[in-house]
Amino acid sequence: MTLPTDLANDAGALRAAMVKGLTEAGEPVHPDWLAAAGKVPRHAFVPGFYLPADEPDVHGLTVWEPVTSKLDYGRWLAASYSDATLVTQFDGEETDWERPAVRHGGAPTSSSTLPSLVLRMWSDADVREGHTVLEVGTGTGYSTALACERLGSSHVTSVEVDAARLAGAADALYGCGYTPTLARADGRYGYWPEAWFDRIVAACSFRSVPPALLRQVRPGGKILLPLSGWLYGNARVMLTVAGDGTAEGSLLPGTVSFMPARTDAAPAYGNPADWVAGLDEEPSRPARHAPERLTAATEEAFHLRFLAQSAVPDAQLVTIGDVPHLIDVVSGSAATLTPEGGDWRVREGGPLKLWSRVEDFIDALDAAGRPGPQTYTLRVDGDGQRLLHARVPRLRLPRGC
């Protein structure tokens, strides 16, 4: 299809408006990154994407509407320069953007992250002129293009595990004149042919810091990494790598989340009813803490989910009706919380008492005054990966991830 002849003018005006809006909103972004955003044509990296409809379907599933220039030029271009995440892939399946169809539900597995967050990540990583950077998770290539615009293509390496995603990103990048080093690779292992890097910035989250990344950073270099877990708690950490390969840094404030690296995504667990079928025979007890401590739509609950994962690192939380279930596919343990007369009762089965572990951690956190995530230090050394705090028992991130 031939795009309108005034595409460049339309896109330029919307791009300038996007940057102006981010500036006026006071986003914590370095001016040089805003300048890069004013030059990179985001629309070139998102020829097709999905936006959610206003209402779910009859089954309560989100209805995802495909958006392309052919279907609706105005909506496509406006969304391309909105400060919004644009979903480009579900469940690892490629869409035929010449004949896209409406989707009902599904798990997003690739997207163009909202520009304010992309720019914030690059800014938080303290990237400067002359630095060599490794980006983990090329995705659509928009973030990669920003790095090329700021640093020069020769200073940028980006890896992506999805071959189709990488091919699309490469076409868009090269079409815009950017020529970074691109490779299909599992970001957990970085990219040794281009090491050593001054900065590594991940656009996907991991359950713990991949050791290979530590060994590919120059002494004094930094890694900005989103962390997540199977309770869908998230945090970001900025690590400084020492000459001996150890690393240390603080968790960053804010409620930022990224899609998990595919090797770190939570495993499928089957039918929740199968897991809890035997719990009716287990004795119940009053819950010391209500599930809302983890599930509420608050910043405190967001952070608590991340920290509580250290107590039950292999557990997932699913709510059916008004009953939350914890399911641990590694140990075979399960727990349910049932509302009863304004309170909650707990049943637990299997070798691990999942909710009891969560409650013990919440008790310790409450006793410490509920410190925020930025008061924690992540230390990575021969003793593992530990979150340290003066008033809270040390927390360990999962091993072997």
JSON list of N, CA and C in Angstrom, two decimals, residues 15-42:
[
{"chain": "A", "resi": 15, "resn": "ARG", "atom": "N", "xyz": [5.31, 13.81, 16.33]},
{"chain": "A", "resi": 15, "resn": "ARG", "atom": "CA", "xyz": [6.52, 13.49, 17.09]},
{"chain": "A", "resi": 15, "resn": "ARG", "atom": "C", "xyz": [6.94, 14.70, 17.95]},
{"chain": "A", "resi": 16, "resn": "ALA", "atom": "N", "xyz": [6.89, 15.87, 17.36]},
{"chain": "A", "resi": 16, "resn": "ALA", "atom": "CA", "xyz": [7.23, 17.08, 18.12]},
{"chain": "A", "resi": 16, "resn": "ALA", "atom": "C", "xyz": [6.25, 17.28, 19.27]},
{"chain": "A", "resi": 17, "resn": "ALA", "atom": "N", "xyz": [4.97, 17.00, 19.03]},
{"chain": "A", "resi": 17, "resn": "ALA", "atom": "CA", "xyz": [3.97, 17.15, 20.09]},
{"chain": "A", "resi": 17, "resn": "ALA", "atom": "C", "xyz": [4.21, 16.13, 21.20]},
{"chain": "A", "resi": 18, "resn": "MET", "atom": "N", "xyz": [4.62, 14.91, 20.84]},
{"chain": "A", "resi": 18, "resn": "MET", "atom": "CA", "xyz": [4.92, 13.89, 21.85]},
{"chain": "A", "resi": 18, "resn": "MET", "atom": "C", "xyz": [6.07, 14.34, 22.74]},
{"chain": "A", "resi": 19, "resn": "VAL", "atom": "N", "xyz": [7.14, 14.82, 22.13]},
{"chain": "A", "resi": 19, "resn": "VAL", "atom": "CA", "xyz": [8.30, 15.25, 22.91]},
{"chain": "A", "resi": 19, "resn": "VAL", "atom": "C", "xyz": [7.94, 16.45, 23.78]},
{"chain": "A", "resi": 20, "resn": "LYS", "atom": "N", "xyz": [7.17, 17.38, 23.24]},
{"chain": "A", "resi": 20, "resn": "LYS", "atom": "CA", "xyz": [6.72, 18.54, 24.01]},
{"chain": "A", "resi": 20, "resn": "LYS", "atom": "C", "xyz": [5.90, 18.10, 25.22]},
{"chain": "A", "resi": 21, "resn": "GLY", "atom": "N", "xyz": [5.01, 17.11, 25.00]},
{"chain": "A", "resi": 21, "resn": "GLY", "atom": "CA", "xyz": [4.20, 16.61, 26.10]},
{"chain": "A", "resi": 21, "resn": "GLY", "atom": "C", "xyz": [5.03, 15.94, 27.19]},
{"chain": "A", "resi": 22, "resn": "LEU", "atom": "N", "xyz": [6.03, 15.17, 26.78]},
{"chain": "A", "resi": 22, "resn": "LEU", "atom": "CA", "xyz": [6.90, 14.51, 27.76]},
{"chain": "A", "resi": 22, "resn": "LEU", "atom": "C", "xyz": [7.69, 15.55, 28.54]},
{"chain": "A", "resi": 23, "resn": "THR", "atom": "N", "xyz": [8.13, 16.59, 27.86]},
{"chain": "A", "resi": 23, "resn": "THR", "atom": "CA", "xyz": [8.89, 17.64, 28.53]},
{"chain": "A", "resi": 23, "resn": "THR", "atom": "C", "xyz": [8.03, 18.38, 29.54]},
{"chain": "A", "resi": 24, "resn": "GLU", "atom": "N", "xyz": [6.83, 18.75, 29.13]},
{"chain": "A", "resi": 24, "resn": "GLU", "atom": "CA", "xyz": [5.94, 19.49, 30.02]},
{"chain": "A", "resi": 24, "resn": "GLU", "atom": "C", "xyz": [5.45, 18.64, 31.19]},
{"chain": "A", "resi": 25, "resn": "ALA", "atom": "N", "xyz": [5.39, 17.33, 30.99]},
{"chain": "A", "resi": 25, "resn": "ALA", "atom": "CA", "xyz": [4.96, 16.43, 32.06]},
{"chain": "A", "resi": 25, "resn": "ALA", "atom": "C", "xyz": [6.04, 16.24, 33.12]},
{"chain": "A", "resi": 26, "resn": "GLY", "atom": "N", "xyz": [7.24, 16.73, 32.84]},
{"chain": "A", "resi": 26, "resn": "GLY", "atom": "CA", "xyz": [8.32, 16.61, 33.81]},
{"chain": "A", "resi": 26, "resn": "GLY", "atom": "C", "xyz": [8.87, 15.21, 33.93]},
{"chain": "A", "resi": 27, "resn": "GLU", "atom": "N", "xyz": [8.80, 14.43, 32.84]},
{"chain": "A", "resi": 27, "resn": "GLU", "atom": "CA", "xyz": [9.35, 13.08, 32.88]},
{"chain": "A", "resi": 27, "resn": "GLU", "atom": "C", "xyz": [10.86, 13.13, 33.20]},
{"chain": "A", "resi": 28, "resn": "PRO", "atom": "N", "xyz": [11.34, 12.20, 34.05]},
{"chain": "A", "resi": 28, "resn": "PRO", "atom": "CA", "xyz": [12.77, 12.22, 34.43]},
{"chain": "A", "resi": 28, "resn": "PRO", "atom": "C", "xyz": [13.66, 11.71, 33.31]},
{"chain": "A", "resi": 29, "resn": "VAL", "atom": "N", "xyz": [13.77, 12.49, 32.25]},
{"chain": "A", "resi": 29, "resn": "VAL", "atom": "CA", "xyz": [14.49, 12.08, 31.05]},
{"chain": "A", "resi": 29, "resn": "VAL", "atom": "C", "xyz": [15.54, 13.14, 30.72]},
{"chain": "A", "resi": 30, "resn": "HIS", "atom": "N", "xyz": [16.75, 12.67, 30.40]},
{"chain": "A", "resi": 30, "resn": "HIS", "atom": "CA", "xyz": [17.84, 13.58, 30.02]},
{"chain": "A", "resi": 30, "resn": "HIS", "atom": "C", "xyz": [17.48, 14.29, 28.72]},
{"chain": "A", "resi": 31, "resn": "PRO", "atom": "N", "xyz": [17.78, 15.59, 28.60]},
{"chain": "A", "resi": 31, "resn": "PRO", "atom": "CA", "xyz": [17.43, 16.34, 27.39]},
{"chain": "A", "resi": 31, "resn": "PRO", "atom": "C", "xyz": [17.98, 15.72, 26.11]},
{"chain": "A", "resi": 32, "resn": "ASP", "atom": "N", "xyz": [19.14, 15.09, 26.17]},
{"chain": "A", "resi": 32, "resn": "ASP", "atom": "CA", "xyz": [19.70, 14.49, 24.96]},
{"chain": "A", "resi": 32, "resn": "ASP", "atom": "C", "xyz": [18.87, 13.33, 24.46]},
{"chain": "A", "resi": 33, "resn": "TRP", "atom": "N", "xyz": [18.21, 12.61, 25.39]},
{"chain": "A", "resi": 33, "resn": "TRP", "atom": "CA", "xyz": [17.33, 11.52, 24.96]},
{"chain": "A", "resi": 33, "resn": "TRP", "atom": "C", "xyz": [16.03, 12.07, 24.39]},
{"chain": "A", "resi": 34, "resn": "LEU", "atom": "N", "xyz": [15.55, 13.17, 24.93]},
{"chain": "A", "resi": 34, "resn": "LEU", "atom": "CA", "xyz": [14.37, 13.81, 24.34]},
{"chain": "A", "resi": 34, "resn": "LEU", "atom": "C", "xyz": [14.68, 14.30, 22.93]},
{"chain": "A", "resi": 35, "resn": "ALA", "atom": "N", "xyz": [15.90, 14.81, 22.74]},
{"chain": "A", "resi": 35, "resn": "ALA", "atom": "CA", "xyz": [16.30, 15.25, 21.41]},
{"chain": "A", "resi": 35, "resn": "ALA", "atom": "C", "xyz": [16.32, 14.08, 20.43]},
{"chain": "A", "resi": 36, "resn": "ALA", "atom": "N", "xyz": [16.79, 12.91, 20.90]},
{"chain": "A", "resi": 36, "resn": "ALA", "atom": "CA", "xyz": [16.79, 11.73, 20.04]},
{"chain": "A", "resi": 36, "resn": "ALA", "atom": "C", "xyz": [15.37, 11.32, 19.69]},
{"chain": "A", "resi": 37, "resn": "ALA", "atom": "N", "xyz": [14.47, 11.41, 20.67]},
{"chain": "A", "resi": 37, "resn": "ALA", "atom": "CA", "xyz": [13.07, 11.04, 20.41]},
{"chain": "A", "resi": 37, "resn": "ALA", "atom": "C", "xyz": [12.43, 11.98, 19.39]},
{"chain": "A", "resi": 38, "resn": "GLY", "atom": "N", "xyz": [12.93, 13.19, 19.31]},
{"chain": "A", "resi": 38, "resn": "GLY", "atom": "CA", "xyz": [12.40, 14.12, 18.33]},
{"chain": "A", "resi": 38, "resn": "GLY", "atom": "C", "xyz": [12.84, 13.83, 16.91]},
{"chain": "A", "resi": 39, "resn": "LYS", "atom": "N", "xyz": [13.79, 12.90, 16.75]},
{"chain": "A", "resi": 39, "resn": "LYS", "atom": "CA", "xyz": [14.30, 12.58, 15.42]},
{"chain": "A", "resi": 39, "resn": "LYS", "atom": "C", "xyz": [13.91, 11.18, 14.94]},
{"chain": "A", "resi": 40, "resn": "VAL", "atom": "N", "xyz": [13.70, 10.24, 15.86]},
{"chain": "A", "resi": 40, "resn": "VAL", "atom": "CA", "xyz": [13.44, 8.85, 15.47]},
{"chain": "A", "resi": 40, "resn": "VAL", "atom": "C", "xyz": [11.96, 8.68, 15.10]},
{"chain": "A", "resi": 41, "resn": "PRO", "atom": "N", "xyz": [11.67, 8.19, 13.90]},
{"chain": "A", "resi": 41, "resn": "PRO", "atom": "CA", "xyz": [10.28, 8.02, 13.46]},
{"chain": "A", "resi": 41, "resn": "PRO", "atom": "C", "xyz": [9.67, 6.73, 14.05]},
{"chain": "A", "resi": 42, "resn": "ARG", "atom": "N", "xyz": [8.99, 6.85, 15.17]},
{"chain": "A", "resi": 42, "resn": "ARG", "atom": "CA", "xyz": [8.46, 5.66, 15.83]},
{"chain": "A", "resi": 42, "resn": "ARG", "atom": "C", "xyz": [7.51, 4.89, 14.92]}
]
